[in-house]
Amino acid sequence: MSAPSRGDGPLHAYERYRTKDPAEASVLTAGVLSTNQLVVRDHDDRFEATCRSVGVHSTSLLYLTYGTDVAVDVPLPSRRDYLAILLPVSGQVHMRHQGREFDIVPGETAGVTYSRDALHAQWSDRASVLTVRVDWHAVELALGNLLMESPPPDLRVQTGPIAGPARRSLSGAAELLAASYDEKDPDSPLPPVVTRRLEEQVLLAVLLGLDHNYRARLLGQGTRPGRRVVREAVDLVSAEEQAIWTIPALARAAGVTVRSLELGFRKELGKTPREFVRDQRLMRAHEDLRRATPGDGTTVTEVACRWGFWHAGRFAAGYVERFGVRPATTLRSGDATTVR
């Protein structure tokens, strides 16, 4: 079977790399996923590593092929925290992860891995895989938003093979993201409101599709009634593209007084609306600083102002308290994996 041609598979216009050098392929793959060791069976001259990728905020979608049988080992934890959902398009991949061995097969099974765990994957010669990479920080933030509380520090997601409705929901989210890019002019960016919704779709599929220790609560077990007002305010703040909502405006949108909104937040979330909004905006500023790429003109001041922090000193102090580093440090060492 010959290697997949350039026109096969999704994301045709978004090729990130193509190489016949296995050593170069290892380095290039490390740039989008994790440091790895790549072994080509019998030095097969059909080997050609290709990667196409797009990204929406915290989520990247990658289409990977190697053209022949290869073994990929990720022996060391990545410096990045992310979940990777491997959805085979063709061929088969045999995986060893957290002491389990399993195959992922198109239309039947997918594989969920965590970047801090070692991984061994044996790709068949016809294998091509669509991989959804989601920043762990964003998964925690999305979970906190859905639960109407601070991002939980103890989230644990079950990794390994997935099938049935879970695989279908994640595959659907990945296919929607791929189609959104395949059906547009590659030189024209998607509107921010669309990319946010696509990111939310993927995060929701992850949180509702995968097994984890908060899933029962997300499905309504143990929740209290009477959260409508707080839920509406939380949703409005979560949908912001920049700081636009004031506390009085949130109260008006929810149809209550500022005092009622404060009482609702204290009862449901254990904090004031102002504290919640500040926490959310610090997280969004942190995301923007992490995603910035060298030379794109992003500054700490610009990001701080976008999220309503007009006093640079207070922003820096709050940021250090929340994340343990200064904003400028995050900006300099940000993880940028989005290609277009």
Short mmCIF file of C-alpha atoms in Angstrom, two decimals:
data_model
loop_
_atom_site.label_atom_id
_atom_site.label_comp_id
_atom_site.label_asym_id
_atom_site.label_seq_id
_atom_site.Cartn_x
_atom_site.Cartn_y
_atom_site.Cartn_z
CA MET A 1 0.00 0.00 0.00
CA SER A 2 1.48 3.34 -1.00
CA ALA A 3 1.73 6.26 1.38
CA PRO A 4 -1.25 8.60 1.51
CA SER A 5 -1.08 11.26 -1.14
CA ARG A 6 -0.99 14.94 -0.40
CA GLY A 7 -4.68 15.25 -1.28
CA ASP A 8 -5.95 12.53 1.09
CA GLY A 9 -7.52 13.24 4.46
CA PRO A 10 -8.63 16.52 6.02
CA LEU A 11 -6.87 19.91 6.37
CA HIS A 12 -5.29 19.83 2.90
CA ALA A 13 -4.40 23.52 2.99
CA TYR A 14 -2.83 23.46 6.44
CA GLU A 15 0.30 21.36 6.05
CA ARG A 16 2.78 22.10 8.82
CA TYR A 17 5.61 19.81 7.76
CA ARG A 18 6.53 16.97 5.39
CA THR A 19 9.82 15.13 5.63
CA LYS A 20 11.45 11.82 4.69
CA ASP A 21 14.06 12.17 7.42
CA PRO A 22 13.02 10.26 10.60
CA ALA A 23 15.31 12.33 12.84
CA GLU A 24 13.80 15.55 11.51
CA ALA A 25 10.31 14.08 11.90
CA SER A 26 10.97 13.42 15.61
CA VAL A 27 12.03 17.02 16.14
CA LEU A 28 9.09 18.44 14.20
CA THR A 29 6.57 16.21 15.99
CA ALA A 30 7.98 17.33 19.33
CA GLY A 31 7.05 20.85 18.32
CA VAL A 32 3.35 20.01 18.13
CA LEU A 33 3.05 17.18 20.66
CA SER A 34 5.81 15.71 22.84
CA THR A 35 9.47 14.78 22.60
CA ASN A 36 9.59 11.34 21.03
CA GLN A 37 11.75 8.57 19.63
CA LEU A 38 10.80 7.42 16.13
CA VAL A 39 11.88 4.08 14.67
CA VAL A 40 11.18 3.17 11.02
CA ARG A 41 10.90 -0.57 10.32
CA ASP A 42 13.70 -1.85 8.09
CA HIS A 43 14.59 1.72 7.08
CA ASP A 44 11.63 1.60 4.67
CA ASP A 45 12.09 4.19 1.92
CA ARG A 46 8.33 4.74 1.82
CA PHE A 47 8.63 6.68 5.07
CA GLU A 48 7.30 10.21 4.81
CA ALA A 49 6.09 12.01 7.91
CA THR A 50 3.40 14.61 7.32
CA CYS A 51 1.49 16.83 9.67
CA ARG A 52 -1.38 19.19 8.97
CA SER A 53 -2.71 21.25 11.84
CA VAL A 54 -5.04 24.05 12.84
CA GLY A 55 -5.84 25.51 16.22
CA VAL A 56 -8.61 27.35 18.03
CA HIS A 57 -7.39 28.87 21.28
CA SER A 58 -6.67 25.97 23.68
CA THR A 59 -7.41 23.25 21.11
CA SER A 60 -5.31 21.97 18.22
CA LEU A 61 -6.31 19.49 15.55
CA LEU A 62 -3.54 17.51 13.84
CA TYR A 63 -3.65 15.05 10.95
CA LEU A 64 -0.57 12.79 11.05
CA THR A 65 0.76 10.11 8.68
CA TYR A 66 4.09 8.27 8.34
CA GLY A 67 3.62 6.28 5.12
CA THR A 68 4.93 3.00 6.56
CA ASP A 69 5.21 0.99 9.79
CA VAL A 70 6.78 3.08 12.54
CA ALA A 71 7.15 2.87 16.30
CA VAL A 72 6.78 6.06 18.30
CA ASP A 73 7.93 6.19 21.91
CA VAL A 74 7.29 9.09 24.28
CA PRO A 75 9.52 8.08 27.21
CA LEU A 76 9.54 11.33 29.18
CA PRO A 77 6.77 13.60 30.44
CA SER A 78 6.04 16.55 28.19
CA ARG A 79 6.72 20.04 29.48
CA ARG A 80 3.17 20.82 28.34
CA ASP A 81 0.00 19.63 30.08
CA TYR A 82 -2.55 18.38 27.57
CA LEU A 83 -4.94 15.61 26.68
CA ALA A 84 -4.56 13.99 23.27
CA ILE A 85 -7.45 12.09 21.67
CA LEU A 86 -6.24 9.92 18.78
CA LEU A 87 -8.92 9.21 16.17
CA PRO A 88 -7.63 6.89 13.42
CA VAL A 89 -8.81 7.74 9.91
CA SER A 90 -7.19 4.75 8.20
CA GLY A 91 -5.00 1.82 9.19
CA GLN A 92 -4.45 0.85 12.80
CA VAL A 93 -2.34 1.94 15.77
CA HIS A 94 -1.33 -0.39 18.61
CA MET A 95 -0.79 1.54 21.84
CA ARG A 96 0.78 0.89 25.23
CA HIS A 97 -0.15 3.51 27.82
CA GLN A 98 -0.30 3.36 31.64
CA GLY A 99 0.27 -0.39 31.63
CA ARG A 100 -2.52 -1.13 29.14
CA GLU A 101 -2.19 -2.36 25.56
CA PHE A 102 -4.93 -1.73 23.02
CA ASP A 103 -5.59 -1.06 19.35
CA ILE A 104 -7.33 1.97 17.92
CA VAL A 105 -9.26 1.29 14.73
CA PRO A 106 -11.17 3.65 12.39
CA GLY A 107 -14.86 3.86 13.20
CA GLU A 108 -14.53 1.63 16.28
CA THR A 109 -12.06 2.83 18.89
CA ALA A 110 -10.01 5.90 19.71
CA GLY A 111 -7.28 6.47 22.27
CA VAL A 112 -6.99 9.04 25.05
CA THR A 113 -3.55 9.91 26.42
CA TYR A 114 -2.17 12.43 28.90
CA SER A 115 1.05 14.25 28.14
CA ARG A 116 2.64 13.47 31.50
CA ASP A 117 2.51 9.71 30.86
CA ALA A 118 4.91 7.54 28.86
CA LEU A 119 3.49 6.18 25.60
CA HIS A 120 4.41 3.58 22.98
CA ALA A 121 2.55 3.50 19.66
CA GLN A 122 3.05 1.13 16.73
CA TRP A 123 1.62 2.61 13.51
CA SER A 124 0.67 0.35 10.60
CA ASP A 125 1.87 1.33 7.12
CA ARG A 126 -1.57 2.66 6.15
CA ALA A 127 -2.27 4.51 9.38
CA SER A 128 -3.38 8.12 9.40
CA VAL A 129 -4.64 9.68 12.62
CA LEU A 130 -6.62 12.78 13.46
CA THR A 131 -5.45 13.96 16.89
CA VAL A 132 -7.26 16.45 19.09
CA ARG A 133 -4.87 18.17 21.49
CA VAL A 134 -6.55 20.08 24.34
CA ASP A 135 -4.63 22.08 26.93
CA TRP A 136 -5.26 20.65 30.38
CA HIS A 137 -5.61 24.12 31.87
CA ALA A 138 -8.51 24.84 29.50
CA VAL A 139 -10.27 21.58 30.44
CA GLU A 140 -10.06 22.55 34.12
CA LEU A 141 -11.35 26.04 33.38
CA ALA A 142 -14.25 24.72 31.31
CA LEU A 143 -15.17 22.27 34.05
CA GLY A 144 -15.16 25.05 36.63
CA ASN A 145 -17.42 27.15 34.42
CA LEU A 146 -19.90 24.30 33.99
CA LEU A 147 -19.93 23.57 37.71
CA MET A 148 -20.08 27.30 38.55
CA GLU A 149 -17.05 27.14 40.80
CA SER A 150 -13.29 27.59 40.68
CA PRO A 151 -11.43 25.19 38.37
CA PRO A 152 -11.06 21.99 40.41
CA PRO A 153 -7.44 21.07 41.19
CA ASP A 154 -8.13 17.33 41.41
CA LEU A 155 -9.66 16.55 38.01
CA ARG A 156 -8.70 13.05 36.86
CA VAL A 157 -9.63 11.84 33.36
CA GLN A 158 -9.67 8.15 32.44
CA THR A 159 -7.18 7.53 29.65
CA GLY A 160 -6.98 4.52 27.33
CA PRO A 161 -9.31 3.21 24.62
CA ILE A 162 -12.76 4.69 24.08
CA ALA A 163 -15.64 3.43 21.94
CA GLY A 164 -19.37 3.92 21.50
CA PRO A 165 -21.00 7.31 22.17
CA ALA A 166 -17.84 8.79 23.71
CA ARG A 167 -15.80 8.10 20.57
CA ARG A 168 -18.59 9.32 18.32
CA SER A 169 -19.01 12.62 20.19
CA LEU A 170 -15.28 13.35 20.14
CA SER A 171 -14.99 12.29 16.52
CA GLY A 172 -17.91 14.57 15.65
CA ALA A 173 -16.29 17.54 17.36
CA ALA A 174 -13.00 16.88 15.55
CA GLU A 175 -14.74 16.50 12.19
CA LEU A 176 -16.67 19.73 12.73
CA LEU A 177 -13.44 21.57 13.48
CA ALA A 178 -11.73 20.09 10.42
CA ALA A 179 -14.69 20.86 8.14
CA SER A 180 -14.84 24.46 9.39
CA TYR A 181 -11.31 24.99 8.07
CA ASP A 182 -11.55 22.83 4.96
CA GLU A 183 -14.58 24.78 3.74
CA LYS A 184 -13.03 28.25 3.98
CA ASP A 185 -10.30 30.25 2.28
CA PRO A 186 -7.05 29.34 4.13
CA ASP A 187 -5.95 32.99 3.98
CA SER A 188 -9.07 34.22 5.79
CA PRO A 189 -9.22 33.61 9.56
CA LEU A 190 -12.38 32.32 11.17
CA PRO A 191 -14.23 34.99 13.19
CA PRO A 192 -13.31 34.92 16.90
CA VAL A 193 -16.90 34.18 17.91
CA VAL A 194 -16.79 31.04 15.72
CA THR A 195 -13.42 29.83 17.02
CA ARG A 196 -14.64 30.26 20.60
CA ARG A 197 -17.71 28.18 19.88
CA LEU A 198 -15.62 25.48 18.18
CA GLU A 199 -13.31 25.38 21.19
CA GLU A 200 -16.32 25.10 23.51
CA GLN A 201 -17.69 22.24 21.40
CA VAL A 202 -14.47 20.26 21.78
CA LEU A 203 -14.19 20.98 25.52
CA LEU A 204 -17.80 19.96 26.08
CA ALA A 205 -17.25 16.72 24.13
CA VAL A 206 -14.20 15.99 26.29
CA LEU A 207 -15.97 16.71 29.58
CA LEU A 208 -19.20 14.88 28.73
CA GLY A 209 -17.71 12.10 26.61
CA LEU A 210 -14.76 10.96 28.74
CA ASP A 211 -14.96 9.35 32.16
CA HIS A 212 -13.65 11.50 34.99
CA ASN A 213 -14.29 12.12 38.67
CA TYR A 214 -16.65 15.08 38.05
CA ARG A 215 -18.78 13.58 35.28
CA ALA A 216 -21.67 12.57 37.55
CA ARG A 217 -21.99 16.15 38.79
CA LEU A 218 -21.98 17.47 35.25
CA LEU A 219 -24.86 15.16 34.43
CA GLY A 220 -26.93 16.62 37.27
CA GLN A 221 -26.32 14.28 40.17
CA GLY A 222 -26.18 16.14 43.47
CA THR A 223 -26.88 19.59 42.05
CA ARG A 224 -29.08 22.10 43.84
CA PRO A 225 -32.04 23.85 42.22
CA GLY A 226 -32.32 27.62 41.94
CA ARG A 227 -29.08 28.31 40.08
CA ARG A 228 -30.60 30.00 37.03
CA VAL A 229 -29.52 33.55 37.85
CA VAL A 230 -25.96 32.62 38.71
CA ARG A 231 -25.76 30.30 35.70
CA GLU A 232 -26.83 33.09 33.33
CA ALA A 233 -24.23 35.48 34.75
CA VAL A 234 -21.50 32.83 34.60
CA ASP A 235 -22.34 32.06 30.97
CA LEU A 236 -22.17 35.73 30.01
CA VAL A 237 -18.75 36.18 31.59
CA SER A 238 -17.48 32.91 30.07
CA ALA A 239 -18.49 34.07 26.57
CA GLU A 240 -16.55 37.34 26.77
CA GLU A 241 -13.92 37.99 24.10
CA GLN A 242 -12.67 40.88 26.22
CA ALA A 243 -13.80 42.53 29.46
CA ILE A 244 -17.22 44.02 28.75
CA TRP A 245 -19.51 43.05 31.62
CA THR A 246 -19.83 45.15 34.75
CA ILE A 247 -21.51 43.72 37.84
CA PRO A 248 -24.59 46.00 37.47
CA ALA A 249 -24.89 45.00 33.80
CA LEU A 250 -24.73 41.31 34.73
CA ALA A 251 -27.46 41.83 37.31
CA ARG A 252 -29.67 43.59 34.75
CA ALA A 253 -29.10 40.83 32.19
CA ALA A 254 -30.12 38.21 34.77
CA GLY A 255 -33.16 40.24 35.79
CA VAL A 256 -32.16 40.78 39.42
CA THR A 257 -30.66 43.48 41.61
CA VAL A 258 -26.94 43.68 42.30
CA ARG A 259 -27.64 42.63 45.89
CA SER A 260 -29.58 39.54 44.75
CA LEU A 261 -26.80 38.62 42.37
CA GLU A 262 -24.25 38.91 45.16
CA LEU A 263 -26.34 36.73 47.46
CA GLY A 264 -26.73 34.14 44.69
CA PHE A 265 -23.00 34.03 43.99
CA ARG A 266 -22.14 33.73 47.67
CA LYS A 267 -24.61 30.87 48.09
CA GLU A 268 -23.70 28.95 44.94
CA LEU A 269 -20.01 29.73 44.48
CA GLY A 270 -18.86 30.99 47.86
CA LYS A 271 -17.56 34.23 46.39
CA THR A 272 -18.83 37.59 45.16
CA PRO A 273 -19.57 38.29 41.50
CA ARG A 274 -16.59 40.66 41.45
CA GLU A 275 -14.26 37.94 42.75
CA PHE A 276 -15.59 35.45 40.20
CA VAL A 277 -15.20 37.89 37.30
CA ARG A 278 -11.67 38.77 38.39
CA ASP A 279 -10.69 35.08 38.62
CA GLN A 280 -12.11 34.34 35.18
CA ARG A 281 -10.37 37.28 33.57
CA LEU A 282 -7.05 36.39 35.16
CA MET A 283 -7.42 32.92 33.63
CA ARG A 284 -8.27 34.37 30.21
CA ALA A 285 -5.30 36.75 30.40
CA HIS A 286 -3.11 33.79 31.30
CA GLU A 287 -4.42 31.88 28.25
CA ASP A 288 -3.69 34.83 25.94
CA LEU A 289 -0.16 35.24 27.28
CA ARG A 290 0.54 31.51 26.88
CA ARG A 291 -0.74 31.47 23.30
CA ALA A 292 1.25 34.52 22.18
CA THR A 293 4.01 33.84 19.68
CA PRO A 294 7.37 35.63 19.53
CA GLY A 295 7.19 38.72 17.36
CA ASP A 296 3.38 38.90 17.11
CA GLY A 297 3.35 42.21 19.00
CA THR A 298 1.54 40.95 22.09
CA THR A 299 2.38 42.87 25.26
CA VAL A 300 1.48 42.32 28.89
CA THR A 301 -0.16 45.75 29.00
CA GLU A 302 -2.34 44.99 25.97
CA VAL A 303 -3.53 41.69 27.43
CA ALA A 304 -4.13 43.20 30.86
CA CYS A 305 -6.24 46.02 29.42
CA ARG A 306 -8.20 43.61 27.21
CA TRP A 307 -9.33 41.82 30.35
CA GLY A 308 -10.09 44.93 32.38
CA PHE A 309 -6.91 45.24 34.45
CA TRP A 310 -6.01 48.89 34.04
CA HIS A 311 -3.45 49.11 36.83
CA ALA A 312 -0.30 47.26 35.75
CA GLY A 313 1.06 46.80 39.25
CA ARG A 314 -2.14 45.32 40.67
CA PHE A 315 -2.50 43.06 37.63
CA ALA A 316 1.05 41.75 38.05
CA ALA A 317 0.54 41.17 41.78
CA GLY A 318 -2.73 39.31 41.26
CA TYR A 319 -1.20 37.27 38.45
CA VAL A 320 1.79 36.21 40.54
CA GLU A 321 -0.52 35.26 43.41
CA ARG A 322 -2.67 33.13 41.08
CA PHE A 323 -0.03 31.53 38.81
CA GLY A 324 3.24 31.85 40.72
CA VAL A 325 5.07 33.72 37.93
CA ARG A 326 5.03 37.22 36.52
CA PRO A 327 2.95 37.87 33.38
CA ALA A 328 6.06 38.76 31.39
CA THR A 329 7.54 35.35 32.21
CA THR A 330 4.49 33.57 30.79
CA LEU A 331 4.62 35.76 27.68
CA ARG A 332 8.27 34.93 27.04
CA SER A 333 7.84 31.18 27.54
CA GLY A 334 4.34 30.78 26.06
CA ASP A 335 3.38 27.56 24.30
CA ALA A 336 2.26 28.38 20.76
CA THR A 337 1.02 25.47 18.69
CA THR A 338 -1.61 27.11 16.49
CA VAL A 339 -0.39 27.36 12.89
CA ARG A 340 -3.11 29.32 11.09
#
